[in-house]
Amino acid sequence: MILEVWPCIFQIQELEDRYGGWLSPQIREDFAYYASICFKHYGDRVKYWVTLNEPNVVAIRGYRSGIYPPARCSATFGNCTSGDSEREPFIAAHNMILAHAAAVNLYRAKYHGEKKGSIGIAMNTVWYEPVSNSSQDKQAAQRAQSFYMNWFLDPIMFGKYPEEMENILGSLLPEFSDDRLQNGLDFIGINHYTSFYVKDCLYSTCVQGPCISKTEGYYLRTATKNNIPIGEPTEVDWIYVYPEGMEKMVTYLKNRYNNTPMFITENGFGEMHQPDSSINSFLNDDKRAEYMKSYLDALISAIRYVTQTFGYTHMYIYTCA
């Protein structure tokens, strides 16, 4: 059994009202207390623990765009009553990372000897393909990974933020002083659905569309190259069928994080909710079957050539209303 301690569940209104939720260092202690209760009462059955599910999405959508609770953002980033999109995502992320570390250190010190389980974190992952072979676009693809996924995994594994983030953000990034962060997980959970192209906006001019800001990494994310999508579009506007992205994502994580064990904690095909659909249309789901076959084939290739330790725990039918 895998049990996820989700930040969206833990982000209860009481803590938001009392001290600002993830914007306060106090949440680290409360999160560890909450985790301890879970370890104590479920540890005899749960052998794989996920402390936080998609904390990168929580930081970005909760504190930059404001479309998730607690709905904080600056006026240029979204429609919120309060917030600072250039600063608060990094404060919230910093506290999530240290809350994760507190839970991991507690489990290893107090519960692992008896419970014999493993503990990790689940990240939303997107494979970013450089739109060209230019060095600028390749660097932009690396920045995209650093500002999206490595933002959390680098501190947990190496005790510091990615170099790309430090170079661009400087003092906007909080500092770590706790060396217990390093090697702060037993496995990486991978939530992977899709991939995008990336074009540089730091060293070159983007003419295809709006570049994202300094605090997001200075790149243009696009689903098309020469008007051709990176993969077959689905009914969900951000999900494209690009199974190569699964293999490349796993290879990237293996190389960057020293072959740390990995689980695919989410993966699935995207479609819109269709209340009038018949049972036959649900049963004859050829596109979903092909999606799963192609992504599992890519995963098998990654397991064969890339890593020795792997798991696949969730297949989602990603349906939007």
PDB file of C-alpha atoms in Angstrom:
ATOM      1  CA  MET A   1       0.000   0.000   0.000  1.00  0.00           C
ATOM      2  CA  ILE A   2       1.097   3.549  -0.807  1.00  0.00           C
ATOM      3  CA  LEU A   3      -0.302   6.355   1.324  1.00  0.00           C
ATOM      4  CA  GLU A   4      -0.007   9.949   0.178  1.00  0.00           C
ATOM      5  CA  VAL A   5      -0.025  12.812   2.692  1.00  0.00           C
ATOM      6  CA  TRP A   6      -1.413  15.407   0.288  1.00  0.00           C
ATOM      7  CA  PRO A   7      -0.625  19.124   0.771  1.00  0.00           C
ATOM      8  CA  CYS A   8      -4.050  20.062  -0.560  1.00  0.00           C
ATOM      9  CA  ILE A   9      -5.638  18.024   2.245  1.00  0.00           C
ATOM     10  CA  PHE A  10      -3.231  19.373   4.831  1.00  0.00           C
ATOM     11  CA  GLN A  11      -3.865  22.958   3.699  1.00  0.00           C
ATOM     12  CA  ILE A  12      -6.833  23.223   6.052  1.00  0.00           C
ATOM     13  CA  GLN A  13      -8.403  26.592   6.592  1.00  0.00           C
ATOM     14  CA  GLU A  14      -7.539  26.714  10.284  1.00  0.00           C
ATOM     15  CA  LEU A  15      -3.801  26.777   9.594  1.00  0.00           C
ATOM     16  CA  GLU A  16      -4.270  29.325   6.833  1.00  0.00           C
ATOM     17  CA  ASP A  17      -6.224  31.577   9.180  1.00  0.00           C
ATOM     18  CA  ARG A  18      -3.929  31.035  12.151  1.00  0.00           C
ATOM     19  CA  TYR A  19      -0.544  31.716  10.603  1.00  0.00           C
ATOM     20  CA  GLY A  20      -0.700  31.746   6.798  1.00  0.00           C
ATOM     21  CA  GLY A  21      -0.353  28.060   5.979  1.00  0.00           C
ATOM     22  CA  TRP A  22       2.643  27.211   3.779  1.00  0.00           C
ATOM     23  CA  LEU A  23       3.956  30.776   4.034  1.00  0.00           C
ATOM     24  CA  SER A  24       4.876  30.224   7.680  1.00  0.00           C
ATOM     25  CA  PRO A  25       7.780  28.107   9.022  1.00  0.00           C
ATOM     26  CA  GLN A  26       5.402  26.922  11.752  1.00  0.00           C
ATOM     27  CA  ILE A  27       3.736  24.575   9.298  1.00  0.00           C
ATOM     28  CA  ARG A  28       6.858  22.384   9.231  1.00  0.00           C
ATOM     29  CA  GLU A  29       6.332  21.362  12.861  1.00  0.00           C
ATOM     30  CA  ASP A  30       2.605  20.812  12.403  1.00  0.00           C
ATOM     31  CA  PHE A  31       3.190  18.752   9.277  1.00  0.00           C
ATOM     32  CA  ALA A  32       5.672  16.532  11.122  1.00  0.00           C
ATOM     33  CA  TYR A  33       3.134  16.053  13.924  1.00  0.00           C
ATOM     34  CA  TYR A  34       0.472  15.086  11.381  1.00  0.00           C
ATOM     35  CA  ALA A  35       2.866  12.701   9.645  1.00  0.00           C
ATOM     36  CA  SER A  36       3.780  11.111  12.982  1.00  0.00           C
ATOM     37  CA  ILE A  37       0.134  10.244  13.616  1.00  0.00           C
ATOM     38  CA  CYS A  38      -0.070   8.593  10.173  1.00  0.00           C
ATOM     39  CA  PHE A  39       3.187   6.657  10.728  1.00  0.00           C
ATOM     40  CA  LYS A  40       2.063   5.460  14.151  1.00  0.00           C
ATOM     41  CA  HIS A  41      -1.407   4.250  13.200  1.00  0.00           C
ATOM     42  CA  TYR A  42      -0.891   3.033   9.609  1.00  0.00           C
ATOM     43  CA  GLY A  43       2.774   2.060   9.556  1.00  0.00           C
ATOM     44  CA  ASP A  44       2.048  -1.638  10.035  1.00  0.00           C
ATOM     45  CA  ARG A  45       0.160  -1.641   6.702  1.00  0.00           C
ATOM     46  CA  VAL A  46       1.715   1.183   4.656  1.00  0.00           C
ATOM     47  CA  LYS A  47       5.182   0.423   3.306  1.00  0.00           C
ATOM     48  CA  TYR A  48       5.542   3.304   0.866  1.00  0.00           C
ATOM     49  CA  TRP A  49       4.867   6.837   2.061  1.00  0.00           C
ATOM     50  CA  VAL A  50       4.440   9.914  -0.155  1.00  0.00           C
ATOM     51  CA  THR A  51       4.785  13.047   1.957  1.00  0.00           C
ATOM     52  CA  LEU A  52       3.563  15.573  -0.626  1.00  0.00           C
ATOM     53  CA  ASN A  53       1.750  15.122  -3.910  1.00  0.00           C
ATOM     54  CA  GLU A  54       2.759  17.624  -6.607  1.00  0.00           C
ATOM     55  CA  PRO A  55       4.090  20.362  -4.301  1.00  0.00           C
ATOM     56  CA  ASN A  56       5.364  22.183  -7.400  1.00  0.00           C
ATOM     57  CA  VAL A  57       1.777  22.511  -8.638  1.00  0.00           C
ATOM     58  CA  VAL A  58       0.614  23.690  -5.198  1.00  0.00           C
ATOM     59  CA  ALA A  59       3.309  26.390  -5.099  1.00  0.00           C
ATOM     60  CA  ILE A  60       2.646  27.582  -8.649  1.00  0.00           C
ATOM     61  CA  ARG A  61      -1.145  27.447  -8.722  1.00  0.00           C
ATOM     62  CA  GLY A  62      -1.707  28.377  -5.100  1.00  0.00           C
ATOM     63  CA  TYR A  63       0.796  31.225  -4.821  1.00  0.00           C
ATOM     64  CA  ARG A  64       1.653  32.397  -8.373  1.00  0.00           C
ATOM     65  CA  SER A  65      -1.463  32.105 -10.549  1.00  0.00           C
ATOM     66  CA  GLY A  66      -3.849  31.811  -7.593  1.00  0.00           C
ATOM     67  CA  ILE A  67      -6.205  29.340  -9.268  1.00  0.00           C
ATOM     68  CA  TYR A  68      -5.776  26.829  -6.399  1.00  0.00           C
ATOM     69  CA  PRO A  69      -6.248  27.499  -2.670  1.00  0.00           C
ATOM     70  CA  PRO A  70      -5.239  29.665  -0.924  1.00  0.00           C
ATOM     71  CA  ALA A  71      -5.640  31.718  -4.131  1.00  0.00           C
ATOM     72  CA  ARG A  72      -2.790  34.173  -3.663  1.00  0.00           C
ATOM     73  CA  CYS A  73      -1.213  36.068  -6.577  1.00  0.00           C
ATOM     74  CA  SER A  74      -0.187  39.458  -7.936  1.00  0.00           C
ATOM     75  CA  ALA A  75      -2.513  41.306 -10.281  1.00  0.00           C
ATOM     76  CA  THR A  76      -0.354  40.621 -13.357  1.00  0.00           C
ATOM     77  CA  PHE A  77      -0.505  36.856 -12.709  1.00  0.00           C
ATOM     78  CA  GLY A  78      -4.149  36.299 -11.809  1.00  0.00           C
ATOM     79  CA  ASN A  79      -7.306  37.554 -10.144  1.00  0.00           C
ATOM     80  CA  CYS A  80      -6.587  37.431  -6.397  1.00  0.00           C
ATOM     81  CA  THR A  81      -7.375  39.669  -3.455  1.00  0.00           C
ATOM     82  CA  SER A  82      -3.827  39.388  -2.066  1.00  0.00           C
ATOM     83  CA  GLY A  83      -0.454  37.783  -2.681  1.00  0.00           C
ATOM     84  CA  ASP A  84       2.961  38.272  -4.278  1.00  0.00           C
ATOM     85  CA  SER A  85       3.561  36.016  -7.289  1.00  0.00           C
ATOM     86  CA  GLU A  86       7.229  36.954  -7.556  1.00  0.00           C
ATOM     87  CA  ARG A  87       8.084  36.026  -3.969  1.00  0.00           C
ATOM     88  CA  GLU A  88       5.520  33.818  -2.229  1.00  0.00           C
ATOM     89  CA  PRO A  89       5.865  30.676  -4.408  1.00  0.00           C
ATOM     90  CA  PHE A  90       9.469  30.337  -3.228  1.00  0.00           C
ATOM     91  CA  ILE A  91       8.553  30.841   0.436  1.00  0.00           C
ATOM     92  CA  ALA A  92       5.764  28.244   0.224  1.00  0.00           C
ATOM     93  CA  ALA A  93       8.009  25.815  -1.660  1.00  0.00           C
ATOM     94  CA  HIS A  94      10.804  26.267   0.886  1.00  0.00           C
ATOM     95  CA  ASN A  95       8.457  25.390   3.731  1.00  0.00           C
ATOM     96  CA  MET A  96       7.095  22.382   1.818  1.00  0.00           C
ATOM     97  CA  ILE A  97      10.635  21.087   1.252  1.00  0.00           C
ATOM     98  CA  LEU A  98      11.505  21.490   4.924  1.00  0.00           C
ATOM     99  CA  ALA A  99       8.176  19.960   5.996  1.00  0.00           C
ATOM    100  CA  HIS A 100       8.981  16.968   3.788  1.00  0.00           C
ATOM    101  CA  ALA A 101      12.450  16.763   5.357  1.00  0.00           C
ATOM    102  CA  ALA A 102      10.962  16.900   8.863  1.00  0.00           C
ATOM    103  CA  ALA A 103       8.615  14.002   8.064  1.00  0.00           C
ATOM    104  CA  VAL A 104      11.396  11.949   6.462  1.00  0.00           C
ATOM    105  CA  ASN A 105      13.810  12.507   9.345  1.00  0.00           C
ATOM    106  CA  LEU A 106      11.087  11.607  11.852  1.00  0.00           C
ATOM    107  CA  TYR A 107      10.215   8.402   9.992  1.00  0.00           C
ATOM    108  CA  ARG A 108      13.817   7.310   9.669  1.00  0.00           C
ATOM    109  CA  ALA A 109      14.649   8.076  13.310  1.00  0.00           C
ATOM    110  CA  LYS A 110      11.528   6.752  15.033  1.00  0.00           C
ATOM    111  CA  TYR A 111       9.565   4.403  12.781  1.00  0.00           C
ATOM    112  CA  HIS A 112      11.711   2.835  10.075  1.00  0.00           C
ATOM    113  CA  GLY A 113      13.438   0.361  12.392  1.00  0.00           C
ATOM    114  CA  GLU A 114      10.110  -1.220  13.303  1.00  0.00           C
ATOM    115  CA  LYS A 115       7.952  -0.491  10.243  1.00  0.00           C
ATOM    116  CA  LYS A 116      10.593  -1.140   7.527  1.00  0.00           C
ATOM    117  CA  GLY A 117       8.936   1.140   5.010  1.00  0.00           C
ATOM    118  CA  SER A 118      10.155   3.660   2.436  1.00  0.00           C
ATOM    119  CA  ILE A 119       9.342   7.353   2.116  1.00  0.00           C
ATOM    120  CA  GLY A 120       9.435   9.701  -0.867  1.00  0.00           C
ATOM    121  CA  ILE A 121       7.667  12.543  -2.639  1.00  0.00           C
ATOM    122  CA  ALA A 122       5.504  12.688  -5.796  1.00  0.00           C
ATOM    123  CA  MET A 123       6.288  15.416  -8.342  1.00  0.00           C
ATOM    124  CA  ASN A 124       4.283  16.563 -11.299  1.00  0.00           C
ATOM    125  CA  THR A 125       6.671  16.061 -14.216  1.00  0.00           C
ATOM    126  CA  VAL A 126       6.623  17.412 -17.750  1.00  0.00           C
ATOM    127  CA  TRP A 127       9.212  16.470 -20.330  1.00  0.00           C
ATOM    128  CA  TYR A 128      10.542  19.649 -21.942  1.00  0.00           C
ATOM    129  CA  GLU A 129      11.910  19.114 -25.445  1.00  0.00           C
ATOM    130  CA  PRO A 130      14.078  21.925 -26.875  1.00  0.00           C
ATOM    131  CA  VAL A 131      12.325  23.317 -29.937  1.00  0.00           C
ATOM    132  CA  SER A 132      15.654  23.373 -31.830  1.00  0.00           C
ATOM    133  CA  ASN A 133      19.188  22.042 -31.495  1.00  0.00           C
ATOM    134  CA  SER A 134      20.539  25.473 -30.570  1.00  0.00           C
ATOM    135  CA  SER A 135      22.464  25.707 -27.316  1.00  0.00           C
ATOM    136  CA  GLN A 136      20.082  28.457 -26.156  1.00  0.00           C
ATOM    137  CA  ASP A 137      16.994  26.282 -26.555  1.00  0.00           C
ATOM    138  CA  LYS A 138      18.724  23.317 -24.910  1.00  0.00           C
ATOM    139  CA  GLN A 139      19.622  25.534 -21.955  1.00  0.00           C
ATOM    140  CA  ALA A 140      16.028  26.759 -21.845  1.00  0.00           C
ATOM    141  CA  ALA A 141      14.754  23.173 -21.633  1.00  0.00           C
ATOM    142  CA  GLN A 142      17.095  22.564 -18.707  1.00  0.00           C
ATOM    143  CA  ARG A 143      15.906  25.781 -17.037  1.00  0.00           C
ATOM    144  CA  ALA A 144      12.325  24.629 -17.488  1.00  0.00           C
ATOM    145  CA  GLN A 145      13.100  21.413 -15.597  1.00  0.00           C
ATOM    146  CA  SER A 146      14.964  23.301 -12.883  1.00  0.00           C
ATOM    147  CA  PHE A 147      12.210  25.864 -12.333  1.00  0.00           C
ATOM    148  CA  TYR A 148       9.490  23.200 -12.328  1.00  0.00           C
ATOM    149  CA  MET A 149      10.709  19.874 -10.923  1.00  0.00           C
ATOM    150  CA  ASN A 150      14.330  20.194  -9.795  1.00  0.00           C
ATOM    151  CA  TRP A 151      13.159  23.192  -7.743  1.00  0.00           C
ATOM    152  CA  PHE A 152      12.072  20.599  -5.141  1.00  0.00           C
ATOM    153  CA  LEU A 153      14.170  17.525  -5.873  1.00  0.00           C
ATOM    154  CA  ASP A 154      17.588  19.222  -5.875  1.00  0.00           C
ATOM    155  CA  PRO A 155      17.247  20.565  -2.314  1.00  0.00           C
ATOM    156  CA  ILE A 156      15.872  17.246  -1.083  1.00  0.00           C
ATOM    157  CA  MET A 157      18.709  15.256  -2.678  1.00  0.00           C
ATOM    158  CA  PHE A 158      21.628  17.716  -2.675  1.00  0.00           C
ATOM    159  CA  GLY A 159      20.720  20.332  -0.040  1.00  0.00           C
ATOM    160  CA  LYS A 160      20.575  23.309  -2.430  1.00  0.00           C
ATOM    161  CA  TYR A 161      18.477  24.814  -5.181  1.00  0.00           C
ATOM    162  CA  PRO A 162      19.369  24.246  -8.860  1.00  0.00           C
ATOM    163  CA  GLU A 163      22.153  26.412 -10.213  1.00  0.00           C
ATOM    164  CA  GLU A 164      19.860  27.816 -12.918  1.00  0.00           C
ATOM    165  CA  MET A 165      17.478  29.116 -10.255  1.00  0.00           C
ATOM    166  CA  GLU A 166      20.249  30.566  -8.092  1.00  0.00           C
ATOM    167  CA  ASN A 167      21.788  32.397 -11.061  1.00  0.00           C
ATOM    168  CA  ILE A 168      18.529  34.045 -12.103  1.00  0.00           C
ATOM    169  CA  LEU A 169      16.722  34.552  -8.797  1.00  0.00           C
ATOM    170  CA  GLY A 170      19.542  35.370  -6.399  1.00  0.00           C
ATOM    171  CA  SER A 171      18.194  36.601  -3.064  1.00  0.00           C
ATOM    172  CA  LEU A 172      14.597  35.719  -3.996  1.00  0.00           C
ATOM    173  CA  LEU A 173      15.459  32.124  -3.066  1.00  0.00           C
ATOM    174  CA  PRO A 174      15.468  31.316   0.658  1.00  0.00           C
ATOM    175  CA  GLU A 175      18.617  29.663   2.018  1.00  0.00           C
ATOM    176  CA  PHE A 176      18.997  26.206   3.521  1.00  0.00           C
ATOM    177  CA  SER A 177      20.946  25.696   6.718  1.00  0.00           C
ATOM    178  CA  ASP A 178      19.990  22.100   7.579  1.00  0.00           C
ATOM    179  CA  ASP A 179      22.367  19.468   6.191  1.00  0.00           C
ATOM    180  CA  ARG A 180      19.801  16.759   6.944  1.00  0.00           C
ATOM    181  CA  LEU A 181      18.145  17.653   3.642  1.00  0.00           C
ATOM    182  CA  GLN A 182      20.618  15.635   1.573  1.00  0.00           C
ATOM    183  CA  ASN A 183      19.431  12.185   0.429  1.00  0.00           C
ATOM    184  CA  GLY A 184      16.049  13.116   1.877  1.00  0.00           C
ATOM    185  CA  LEU A 185      13.977  10.439   0.157  1.00  0.00           C
ATOM    186  CA  ASP A 186      13.970   6.730  -0.629  1.00  0.00           C
ATOM    187  CA  PHE A 187      12.111   6.996  -3.946  1.00  0.00           C
ATOM    188  CA  ILE A 188      10.793   9.573  -6.395  1.00  0.00           C
ATOM    189  CA  GLY A 189       7.124   9.496  -7.372  1.00  0.00           C
ATOM    190  CA  ILE A 190       6.567  10.554 -10.990  1.00  0.00           C
ATOM    191  CA  ASN A 191       3.216  11.991 -12.093  1.00  0.00           C
ATOM    192  CA  HIS A 192       3.641  12.168 -15.851  1.00  0.00           C
ATOM    193  CA  TYR A 193       1.056  12.826 -18.552  1.00  0.00           C
ATOM    194  CA  THR A 194       2.521  14.975 -21.306  1.00  0.00           C
ATOM    195  CA  SER A 195       5.431  16.885 -22.872  1.00  0.00           C
ATOM    196  CA  PHE A 196       6.038  20.317 -24.430  1.00  0.00           C
ATOM    197  CA  TYR A 197       8.571  22.141 -26.575  1.00  0.00           C
ATOM    198  CA  VAL A 198      10.624  24.914 -25.013  1.00  0.00           C
ATOM    199  CA  LYS A 199      12.212  27.963 -26.666  1.00  0.00           C
ATOM    200  CA  ASP A 200      14.748  30.253 -25.028  1.00  0.00           C
ATOM    201  CA  CYS A 201      13.715  33.748 -23.936  1.00  0.00           C
ATOM    202  CA  LEU A 202      16.786  34.664 -21.869  1.00  0.00           C
ATOM    203  CA  TYR A 203      19.371  34.934 -24.636  1.00  0.00           C
ATOM    204  CA  SER A 204      17.107  35.266 -27.671  1.00  0.00           C
ATOM    205  CA  THR A 205      13.826  36.912 -28.643  1.00  0.00           C
ATOM    206  CA  CYS A 206      10.615  34.902 -28.693  1.00  0.00           C
ATOM    207  CA  VAL A 207       8.260  35.793 -31.513  1.00  0.00           C
ATOM    208  CA  GLN A 208       5.860  32.824 -31.281  1.00  0.00           C
ATOM    209  CA  GLY A 209       4.136  33.864 -28.069  1.00  0.00           C
ATOM    210  CA  PRO A 210       4.559  35.401 -24.606  1.00  0.00           C
ATOM    211  CA  CYS A 211       7.623  34.423 -22.605  1.00  0.00           C
ATOM    212  CA  ILE A 212       7.189  33.554 -18.974  1.00  0.00           C
ATOM    213  CA  SER A 213       8.697  35.797 -16.336  1.00  0.00           C
ATOM    214  CA  LYS A 214      12.089  35.894 -14.638  1.00  0.00           C
ATOM    215  CA  THR A 215      10.732  34.011 -11.617  1.00  0.00           C
ATOM    216  CA  GLU A 216       9.529  31.211 -13.907  1.00  0.00           C
ATOM    217  CA  GLY A 217      12.775  30.775 -15.858  1.00  0.00           C
ATOM    218  CA  TYR A 218      12.606  32.921 -19.013  1.00  0.00           C
ATOM    219  CA  TYR A 219      11.356  30.449 -21.619  1.00  0.00           C
ATOM    220  CA  LEU A 220       8.448  29.951 -23.975  1.00  0.00           C
ATOM    221  CA  ARG A 221       6.473  26.718 -23.598  1.00  0.00           C
ATOM    222  CA  THR A 222       4.643  25.583 -26.698  1.00  0.00           C
ATOM    223  CA  ALA A 223       2.895  22.410 -27.826  1.00  0.00           C
ATOM    224  CA  THR A 224       3.774  22.897 -31.500  1.00  0.00           C
ATOM    225  CA  LYS A 225       6.830  23.038 -33.720  1.00  0.00           C
ATOM    226  CA  ASN A 226       6.337  24.308 -37.280  1.00  0.00           C
ATOM    227  CA  ASN A 227       2.594  24.155 -36.556  1.00  0.00           C
ATOM    228  CA  ILE A 228       2.822  20.425 -35.780  1.00  0.00           C
ATOM    229  CA  PRO A 229       1.899  19.346 -32.229  1.00  0.00           C
ATOM    230  CA  ILE A 230       4.469  17.437 -30.187  1.00  0.00           C
ATOM    231  CA  GLY A 231       2.021  14.540 -30.058  1.00  0.00           C
ATOM    232  CA  GLU A 232      -1.600  13.724 -30.744  1.00  0.00           C
ATOM    233  CA  PRO A 233      -3.824  16.217 -28.889  1.00  0.00           C
ATOM    234  CA  THR A 234      -6.423  14.915 -26.456  1.00  0.00           C
ATOM    235  CA  GLU A 235      -9.673  16.476 -25.292  1.00  0.00           C
ATOM    236  CA  VAL A 236      -7.790  17.925 -22.306  1.00  0.00           C
ATOM    237  CA  ASP A 237      -5.990  20.912 -23.769  1.00  0.00           C
ATOM    238  CA  TRP A 238      -2.649  20.373 -21.990  1.00  0.00           C
ATOM    239  CA  ILE A 239      -2.296  16.618 -22.533  1.00  0.00           C
ATOM    240  CA  TYR A 240      -0.536  15.450 -25.709  1.00  0.00           C
ATOM    241  CA  VAL A 241       0.343  11.837 -26.486  1.00  0.00           C
ATOM    242  CA  TYR A 242       4.141  11.745 -26.498  1.00  0.00           C
ATOM    243  CA  PRO A 243       5.345   8.432 -25.036  1.00  0.00           C
ATOM    244  CA  GLU A 244       8.991   9.326 -25.764  1.00  0.00           C
ATOM    245  CA  GLY A 245       8.616  11.866 -22.976  1.00  0.00           C
ATOM    246  CA  MET A 246       8.067   9.098 -20.436  1.00  0.00           C
ATOM    247  CA  GLU A 247      11.311   7.329 -21.326  1.00  0.00           C
ATOM    248  CA  LYS A 248      13.248  10.601 -21.482  1.00  0.00           C
ATOM    249  CA  MET A 249      11.838  11.746 -18.144  1.00  0.00           C
ATOM    250  CA  VAL A 250      12.841   8.534 -16.387  1.00  0.00           C
ATOM    251  CA  THR A 251      16.303   8.635 -17.986  1.00  0.00           C
ATOM    252  CA  TYR A 252      16.770  12.244 -16.901  1.00  0.00           C
ATOM    253  CA  LEU A 253      15.795  11.514 -13.299  1.00  0.00           C
ATOM    254  CA  LYS A 254      17.994   8.434 -13.179  1.00  0.00           C
ATOM    255  CA  ASN A 255      21.049  10.362 -14.338  1.00  0.00           C
ATOM    256  CA  ARG A 256      20.465  13.456 -12.217  1.00  0.00           C
ATOM    257  CA  TYR A 257      19.560  11.686  -8.989  1.00  0.00           C
ATOM    258  CA  ASN A 258      21.974   8.756  -8.946  1.00  0.00           C
ATOM    259  CA  ASN A 259      19.553   6.007  -9.965  1.00  0.00           C
ATOM    260  CA  THR A 260      17.193   6.666  -7.056  1.00  0.00           C
ATOM    261  CA  PRO A 261      14.266   4.193  -7.133  1.00  0.00           C
ATOM    262  CA  MET A 262      11.202   5.547  -8.927  1.00  0.00           C
ATOM    263  CA  PHE A 263       7.474   4.900  -9.066  1.00  0.00           C
ATOM    264  CA  ILE A 264       5.051   6.127 -11.698  1.00  0.00           C
ATOM    265  CA  THR A 265       2.487   7.479  -9.256  1.00  0.00           C
ATOM    266  CA  GLU A 266       0.193   9.006 -11.913  1.00  0.00           C
ATOM    267  CA  ASN A 267      -0.161   8.540 -15.663  1.00  0.00           C
ATOM    268  CA  GLY A 268      -3.183   8.540 -17.938  1.00  0.00           C
ATOM    269  CA  PHE A 269      -5.157   9.673 -20.960  1.00  0.00           C
ATOM    270  CA  GLY A 270      -7.111  12.940 -21.025  1.00  0.00           C
ATOM    271  CA  GLU A 271     -10.720  13.409 -22.057  1.00  0.00           C
ATOM    272  CA  MET A 272     -13.580  15.778 -21.313  1.00  0.00           C
ATOM    273  CA  HIS A 273     -16.603  14.701 -19.304  1.00  0.00           C
ATOM    274  CA  GLN A 274     -19.369  13.470 -21.612  1.00  0.00           C
ATOM    275  CA  PRO A 275     -22.478  12.690 -19.522  1.00  0.00           C
ATOM    276  CA  ASP A 276     -24.467  11.400 -22.505  1.00  0.00           C
ATOM    277  CA  SER A 277     -21.895   8.803 -23.548  1.00  0.00           C
ATOM    278  CA  SER A 278     -23.068   5.198 -23.870  1.00  0.00           C
ATOM    279  CA  ILE A 279     -21.552   2.219 -22.107  1.00  0.00           C
ATOM    280  CA  ASN A 280     -20.253   0.980 -25.481  1.00  0.00           C
ATOM    281  CA  SER A 281     -18.291   4.176 -26.045  1.00  0.00           C
ATOM    282  CA  PHE A 282     -16.635   3.724 -22.661  1.00  0.00           C
ATOM    283  CA  LEU A 283     -15.794   0.102 -23.384  1.00  0.00           C
ATOM    284  CA  ASN A 284     -14.438   0.760 -26.884  1.00  0.00           C
ATOM    285  CA  ASP A 285     -11.801   3.206 -25.719  1.00  0.00           C
ATOM    286  CA  ASP A 286      -9.169   2.586 -28.408  1.00  0.00           C
ATOM    287  CA  LYS A 287      -7.373   5.898 -27.912  1.00  0.00           C
ATOM    288  CA  ARG A 288      -6.935   5.324 -24.203  1.00  0.00           C
ATOM    289  CA  ALA A 289      -5.753   1.787 -24.795  1.00  0.00           C
ATOM    290  CA  GLU A 290      -3.208   2.986 -27.345  1.00  0.00           C
ATOM    291  CA  TYR A 291      -2.037   5.745 -25.001  1.00  0.00           C
ATOM    292  CA  MET A 292      -1.453   3.281 -22.182  1.00  0.00           C
ATOM    293  CA  LYS A 293       0.248   0.763 -24.466  1.00  0.00           C
ATOM    294  CA  SER A 294       2.631   3.357 -25.899  1.00  0.00           C
ATOM    295  CA  TYR A 295       3.523   4.816 -22.488  1.00  0.00           C
ATOM    296  CA  LEU A 296       4.009   1.388 -20.926  1.00  0.00           C
ATOM    297  CA  ASP A 297       6.222   0.383 -23.857  1.00  0.00           C
ATOM    298  CA  ALA A 298       8.311   3.507 -23.234  1.00  0.00           C
ATOM    299  CA  LEU A 299       8.460   2.638 -19.553  1.00  0.00           C
ATOM    300  CA  ILE A 300       9.589  -0.907 -20.315  1.00  0.00           C
ATOM    301  CA  SER A 301      12.355   0.491 -22.500  1.00  0.00           C
ATOM    302  CA  ALA A 302      13.438   2.774 -19.657  1.00  0.00           C
ATOM    303  CA  ILE A 303      13.461  -0.094 -17.182  1.00  0.00           C
ATOM    304  CA  ARG A 304      15.456  -2.263 -19.556  1.00  0.00           C
ATOM    305  CA  TYR A 305      18.150   0.272 -20.369  1.00  0.00           C
ATOM    306  CA  VAL A 306      18.074   2.835 -17.597  1.00  0.00           C
ATOM    307  CA  THR A 307      17.162   1.732 -14.105  1.00  0.00           C
ATOM    308  CA  GLN A 308      16.919  -1.456 -12.073  1.00  0.00           C
ATOM    309  CA  THR A 309      14.310  -0.393  -9.528  1.00  0.00           C
ATOM    310  CA  PHE A 310      10.872   0.702 -10.657  1.00  0.00           C
ATOM    311  CA  GLY A 311       7.153   0.595  -9.899  1.00  0.00           C
ATOM    312  CA  TYR A 312       3.905   1.609 -11.585  1.00  0.00           C
ATOM    313  CA  THR A 313       1.084   2.314  -9.166  1.00  0.00           C
ATOM    314  CA  HIS A 314      -1.637   4.436 -10.798  1.00  0.00           C
ATOM    315  CA  MET A 315      -3.283   4.613 -14.209  1.00  0.00           C
ATOM    316  CA  TYR A 316      -5.599   7.633 -14.340  1.00  0.00           C
ATOM    317  CA  ILE A 317      -8.372   8.444 -16.754  1.00  0.00           C
ATOM    318  CA  TYR A 318      -7.872  12.194 -16.593  1.00  0.00           C
ATOM    319  CA  THR A 319     -11.376  13.573 -17.088  1.00  0.00           C
ATOM    320  CA  CYS A 320     -12.283  17.265 -16.970  1.00  0.00           C
ATOM    321  CA  ALA A 321     -15.773  18.700 -16.648  1.00  0.00           C
TER     322      ALA A 321
END
